[in-house]
XYZ file of N, CA, C and O in Angstrom:
448
model
N -21.876 11.865 -92.480
C -22.425 13.153 -92.116
C -23.336 13.003 -90.919
O -24.102 12.069 -90.835
N -23.231 13.983 -90.061
C -24.133 14.048 -88.921
C -25.061 15.227 -89.131
O -24.613 16.322 -89.444
N -26.317 14.992 -88.958
C -27.295 16.066 -89.079
C -27.889 16.374 -87.717
O -29.046 16.712 -87.596
N -27.070 16.285 -86.680
C -27.570 16.445 -85.321
C -27.661 17.897 -84.861
O -28.356 18.199 -83.909
N -26.946 18.786 -85.535
C -26.975 20.192 -85.149
C -26.642 21.056 -86.359
O -26.048 20.588 -87.335
N -26.992 22.321 -86.276
C -26.671 23.264 -87.337
C -25.150 23.373 -87.481
O -24.629 23.475 -88.591
N -24.472 23.303 -86.382
C -23.000 23.351 -86.399
C -22.419 22.192 -87.197
O -21.523 22.374 -88.013
N -22.920 20.978 -86.981
C -22.402 19.819 -87.715
C -22.743 19.902 -89.205
O -21.961 19.479 -90.054
N -23.889 20.467 -89.529
C -24.279 20.637 -90.933
C -23.346 21.636 -91.611
O -22.885 21.407 -92.732
N -23.038 22.713 -90.923
C -22.067 23.694 -91.464
C -20.696 23.048 -91.626
O -20.010 23.269 -92.618
N -20.301 22.250 -90.655
C -19.005 21.570 -90.703
C -18.911 20.653 -91.920
O -17.842 20.478 -92.501
N -20.022 20.075 -92.329
C -20.047 19.193 -93.487
C -20.094 19.945 -94.813
O -20.187 19.335 -95.875
N -20.062 21.284 -94.759
C -19.934 22.077 -95.975
C -21.177 22.788 -96.463
O -21.143 23.437 -97.509
N -22.286 22.685 -95.747
C -23.493 23.386 -96.170
C -23.389 24.861 -95.797
O -22.931 25.207 -94.712
N -23.802 25.725 -96.720
C -23.720 27.170 -96.519
C -24.988 27.827 -97.054
O -25.816 27.178 -97.680
N -25.104 29.129 -96.812
C -26.186 29.895 -97.424
C -27.553 29.637 -96.841
O -28.536 29.565 -97.570
N -27.666 29.512 -95.550
C -28.936 29.208 -94.904
C -29.918 30.362 -95.059
O -29.619 31.493 -94.712
N -31.088 30.062 -95.603
C -32.130 31.060 -95.826
C -33.459 30.528 -95.312
O -33.754 29.342 -95.437
N -34.266 31.417 -94.764
C -35.595 31.023 -94.299
C -36.561 30.963 -95.479
O -36.292 31.509 -96.552
N -37.699 30.328 -95.278
C -38.737 30.292 -96.308
C -39.166 31.718 -96.642
O -39.338 32.066 -97.810
N -39.293 32.576 -95.627
C -39.668 33.973 -95.870
C -38.636 34.667 -96.752
O -38.999 35.395 -97.681
N -37.346 34.427 -96.496
C -36.287 35.020 -97.328
C -36.383 34.526 -98.769
O -36.225 35.298 -99.714
N -36.631 33.242 -98.929
C -36.722 32.667 -100.267
C -37.914 33.232 -101.033
O -37.816 33.510 -102.226
N -39.034 33.417 -100.350
C -40.215 33.980 -101.000
C -39.982 35.437 -101.396
O -40.356 35.853 -102.490
N -39.350 36.190 -100.510
C -39.093 37.604 -100.782
C -38.129 37.791 -101.954
O -38.365 38.610 -102.835
N -37.062 37.005 -101.965
C -36.030 37.155 -103.000
C -36.318 36.365 -104.272
O -35.574 36.484 -105.244
N -37.379 35.560 -104.243
C -37.691 34.646 -105.355
C -36.479 33.769 -105.683
O -36.206 33.467 -106.834
N -35.742 33.432 -104.633
C -34.595 32.524 -104.689
C -33.402 33.094 -105.457
O -32.498 32.355 -105.834
N -33.366 34.397 -105.682
C -32.287 35.014 -106.461
C -30.924 34.940 -105.779
O -29.907 35.129 -106.436
N -30.884 34.666 -104.469
C -29.610 34.571 -103.755
C -28.989 33.181 -103.859
O -27.922 32.937 -103.304
N -29.651 32.291 -104.553
C -29.175 30.913 -104.671
C -28.425 30.750 -105.992
O -28.872 31.244 -107.021
N -27.293 30.051 -105.963
C -26.527 29.869 -107.210
C -27.277 29.024 -108.240
O -28.140 28.218 -107.891
N -26.920 29.201 -109.492
C -27.540 28.456 -110.588
C -26.805 27.154 -110.890
O -27.101 26.495 -111.875
N -25.886 26.775 -110.057
C -25.102 25.558 -110.259
C -25.815 24.348 -109.649
O -26.771 24.499 -108.889
N -25.358 23.123 -109.971
C -25.916 21.931 -109.322
C -25.622 21.974 -107.821
O -24.683 22.651 -107.393
N -26.400 21.259 -107.045
C -26.133 21.221 -105.613
C -27.121 20.386 -104.830
O -28.122 19.907 -105.357
N -26.788 20.208 -103.573
C -27.628 19.493 -102.614
C -28.194 20.537 -101.655
O -27.499 21.459 -101.250
N -29.451 20.386 -101.280
C -30.041 21.316 -100.328
C -30.781 20.563 -99.241
O -31.206 19.420 -99.418
N -30.887 21.200 -98.112
C -31.600 20.644 -96.962
C -32.742 21.577 -96.587
O -32.601 22.794 -96.679
N -33.832 21.000 -96.145
C -34.908 21.766 -95.527
C -34.827 21.431 -94.046
O -34.928 20.258 -93.665
N -34.608 22.465 -93.240
C -34.402 22.278 -91.811
C -35.561 22.840 -91.001
O -36.232 23.775 -91.433
N -35.751 22.287 -89.840
C -36.710 22.817 -88.866
C -35.925 23.090 -87.599
O -35.510 22.160 -86.903
N -35.669 24.360 -87.331
C -34.828 24.737 -86.202
C -35.573 24.726 -84.874
O -34.956 24.706 -83.820
N -36.897 24.730 -84.920
C -37.716 24.685 -83.713
C -37.822 23.233 -83.251
O -38.342 22.383 -83.968
N -37.345 22.952 -82.052
C -37.380 21.563 -81.571
C -38.666 21.225 -80.827
O -38.831 20.103 -80.356
N -39.582 22.176 -80.736
C -40.850 21.918 -80.057
C -41.755 21.001 -80.864
O -41.478 20.659 -82.009
N -42.830 20.600 -80.242
C -43.801 19.729 -80.912
C -44.404 20.470 -82.111
O -44.831 21.614 -81.991
N -44.431 19.817 -83.265
C -44.950 20.499 -84.451
C -46.475 20.590 -84.456
O -47.156 19.800 -83.820
N -46.960 21.556 -85.188
C -48.383 21.678 -85.446
C -48.606 21.344 -86.910
O -47.910 21.855 -87.783
N -49.549 20.469 -87.166
C -49.875 20.090 -88.530
C -51.243 20.639 -88.879
O -52.123 20.718 -88.037
N -51.419 21.017 -90.102
C -52.734 21.438 -90.549
C -53.120 20.626 -91.773
O -52.277 20.090 -92.475
N -54.393 20.500 -91.962
C -54.898 19.762 -93.119
C -54.849 20.687 -94.320
O -55.539 21.686 -94.370
N -54.018 20.375 -95.255
C -53.859 21.219 -96.430
C -54.903 20.898 -97.480
O -55.428 19.790 -97.513
N -55.166 21.866 -98.306
C -56.078 21.645 -99.422
C -55.288 21.648 -100.722
O -55.805 21.921 -101.781
N -54.011 21.354 -100.590
C -53.140 21.334 -101.765
C -53.651 20.297 -102.750
O -54.036 19.197 -102.368
N -53.620 20.627 -103.992
C -54.179 19.730 -105.006
C -53.446 18.395 -105.093
O -53.981 17.423 -105.593
N -52.207 18.339 -104.596
C -51.465 17.090 -104.647
C -51.284 16.484 -103.261
O -50.342 15.765 -103.010
N -52.191 16.789 -102.341
C -52.094 16.241 -100.995
C -52.108 14.730 -101.056
O -52.895 14.132 -101.769
N -51.214 14.131 -100.311
C -51.085 12.686 -100.353
C -51.298 12.036 -98.988
O -51.747 10.909 -98.909
N -50.952 12.739 -97.939
C -50.979 12.138 -96.611
C -51.931 12.869 -95.684
O -51.848 14.085 -95.558
N -52.794 12.142 -94.991
C -53.628 12.798 -93.984
C -52.769 13.196 -92.785
O -51.730 12.602 -92.516
N -53.194 14.210 -92.084
C -52.455 14.715 -90.937
C -52.178 13.635 -89.910
O -51.113 13.602 -89.304
N -53.104 12.715 -89.719
C -52.903 11.651 -88.727
C -51.682 10.796 -89.065
O -50.934 10.403 -88.180
N -51.453 10.522 -90.332
C -50.295 9.722 -90.747
C -48.998 10.481 -90.461
O -48.018 9.916 -89.974
N -48.991 11.770 -90.743
C -47.804 12.579 -90.482
C -47.481 12.625 -88.993
O -46.325 12.514 -88.600
N -48.497 12.768 -88.171
C -48.287 12.786 -86.717
C -47.709 11.462 -86.227
O -46.819 11.437 -85.393
N -48.205 10.360 -86.766
C -47.723 9.038 -86.366
C -46.258 8.813 -86.735
O -45.541 8.121 -86.040
N -45.815 9.407 -87.834
C -44.467 9.169 -88.330
C -43.478 10.287 -87.978
O -42.331 10.250 -88.415
N -43.910 11.256 -87.214
C -43.026 12.357 -86.854
C -41.882 11.848 -85.985
O -42.087 11.069 -85.068
N -40.676 12.293 -86.258
C -39.496 11.934 -85.471
C -39.173 13.125 -84.579
O -38.832 14.206 -85.078
N -39.284 12.929 -83.277
C -39.056 14.017 -82.327
C -37.644 14.573 -82.479
O -36.694 13.833 -82.728
N -37.508 15.875 -82.332
C -36.228 16.588 -82.400
C -35.516 16.429 -83.733
O -34.298 16.557 -83.819
N -36.257 16.151 -84.773
C -35.667 16.035 -86.106
C -35.298 17.420 -86.621
O -36.113 18.326 -86.626
N -34.054 17.581 -87.046
C -33.581 18.855 -87.582
C -33.760 18.904 -89.098
O -34.236 19.880 -89.646
N -33.402 17.821 -89.774
C -33.500 17.767 -91.231
C -34.850 17.176 -91.621
O -35.185 16.059 -91.252
N -35.626 17.960 -92.370
C -36.934 17.502 -92.824
C -36.874 16.903 -94.225
O -37.676 16.049 -94.577
N -35.924 17.383 -95.020
C -35.881 16.956 -96.420
C -34.486 17.186 -96.971
O -33.835 18.177 -96.636
N -34.021 16.272 -97.792
C -32.756 16.410 -98.507
C -33.079 16.359 -99.989
O -33.722 15.424 -100.460
N -32.665 17.380 -100.709
C -32.957 17.454 -102.133
C -31.695 17.611 -102.953
O -30.651 18.008 -102.447
N -31.816 17.312 -104.231
C -30.693 17.419 -105.143
C -31.130 18.146 -106.405
O -32.172 17.836 -106.980
N -30.305 19.089 -106.822
C -30.523 19.786 -108.087
C -29.394 19.356 -109.014
O -28.240 19.699 -108.790
N -29.724 18.611 -110.029
C -28.703 18.092 -110.940
C -28.098 19.171 -111.829
O -26.950 19.042 -112.258
N -28.873 20.209 -112.127
C -28.358 21.232 -113.032
C -28.402 22.634 -112.448
O -27.452 23.383 -112.584
N -29.510 23.034 -111.797
C -29.670 24.418 -111.374
C -30.366 24.467 -110.013
O -31.577 24.278 -109.917
N -29.591 24.730 -108.983
C -30.118 24.758 -107.618
C -31.188 25.836 -107.445
O -32.208 25.607 -106.811
N -30.978 26.991 -108.038
C -31.951 28.080 -107.908
C -33.309 27.678 -108.472
O -34.343 27.862 -107.840
N -33.322 27.103 -109.667
C -34.581 26.682 -110.284
C -35.266 25.595 -109.458
O -36.489 25.583 -109.320
N -34.480 24.677 -108.917
C -35.048 23.564 -108.142
C -35.721 24.087 -106.874
O -36.846 23.706 -106.551
N -35.045 24.952 -106.151
C -35.627 25.477 -104.910
C -36.795 26.408 -105.216
O -37.803 26.409 -104.505
N -36.704 27.175 -106.286
C -37.819 28.036 -106.682
C -39.059 27.191 -106.999
O -40.177 27.520 -106.592
N -38.861 26.071 -107.688
C -39.980 25.166 -107.983
C -40.560 24.598 -106.689
O -41.775 24.463 -106.546
N -39.691 24.280 -105.738
C -40.131 23.768 -104.442
C -41.000 24.806 -103.728
O -42.053 24.489 -103.178
N -40.565 26.053 -103.762
C -41.329 27.127 -103.120
C -42.665 27.341 -103.831
O -43.686 27.558 -103.191
N -42.678 27.275 -105.140
C -43.929 27.428 -105.897
C -44.899 26.302 -105.548
O -46.088 26.528 -105.408
N -44.391 25.093 -105.409
C -45.243 23.967 -105.029
C -45.915 24.263 -103.687
O -47.107 24.017 -103.512
N -45.156 24.798 -102.740
C -45.697 25.128 -101.423
C -46.751 26.217 -101.460
O -47.568 26.332 -100.555
N -46.753 27.017 -102.505
C -47.751 28.071 -102.670
C -48.926 27.599 -103.525
O -49.751 28.399 -103.945
N -48.958 26.304 -103.801
C -50.032 25.693 -104.586
C -50.066 26.226 -106.020
O -51.124 26.390 -106.611
N -48.883 26.502 -106.557
C -48.767 26.955 -107.940
C -48.189 25.826 -108.781
O -47.584 24.900 -108.254
N -48.364 25.916 -110.082
C -47.805 24.899 -110.965
C -46.305 24.806 -110.761
O -45.612 25.810 -110.725
N -45.836 23.585 -110.604
C -44.425 23.373 -110.333
C -44.058 21.950 -110.691
O -44.865 21.042 -110.552
N -42.843 21.758 -111.107
C -42.371 20.415 -111.406
C -41.753 19.738 -110.197
O -41.072 18.743 -110.325
N -41.992 20.262 -109.017
C -41.364 19.716 -107.807
C -42.436 19.267 -106.833
O -43.180 20.076 -106.303
N -42.506 17.977 -106.602
C -43.474 17.495 -105.617
C -42.798 16.732 -104.481
O -43.440 16.288 -103.557
N -41.472 16.596 -104.539
C -40.760 15.944 -103.446
C -40.899 16.761 -102.175
O -40.950 17.978 -102.215
N -40.935 16.091 -101.053
C -41.041 16.797 -99.778
C -42.371 17.487 -99.558
O -42.478 18.392 -98.749
N -43.384 17.047 -100.254
C -44.676 17.744 -100.169
C -45.252 17.763 -98.757
O -45.982 18.669 -98.408
N -44.890 16.791 -97.929
C -45.428 16.742 -96.564
C -44.971 17.916 -95.709
O -45.621 18.267 -94.734
N -43.853 18.527 -96.059
C -43.342 19.655 -95.286
C -44.350 20.794 -95.242
O -44.454 21.507 -94.253
N -45.100 20.941 -96.292
C -46.040 22.054 -96.368
C -47.237 21.864 -95.440
O -48.103 22.733 -95.347
N -47.310 20.751 -94.707
C -48.353 20.548 -93.695
C -47.943 21.200 -92.365
O -48.756 21.338 -91.479
N -46.657 21.527 -92.200
C -46.183 22.092 -90.941
C -46.538 23.561 -90.821
O -46.502 24.282 -91.790
């Protein structure tokens, strides 16, 4: 698989692209309840802005994230839902809102 462009990601079979705003508005209701793989993408190729989060599970200082940033990276996170994709992504969104959630993978994304 090539993750070099949105076109190549679509070619590899990924569908149903939704923004974080769409996911928050719909509470992830547009996502199937089946198992699946999901990607978190950053379509803006400009230099990222990081902020210091006050998330209760913060693990990385902003300086570490800046040092490890990969320029022009499209894929920020690859996740897997073994049973229910909708529940997994909903938990991911709740984590980003600093709410109780069983999902802490990809926590650094919420610094962007």
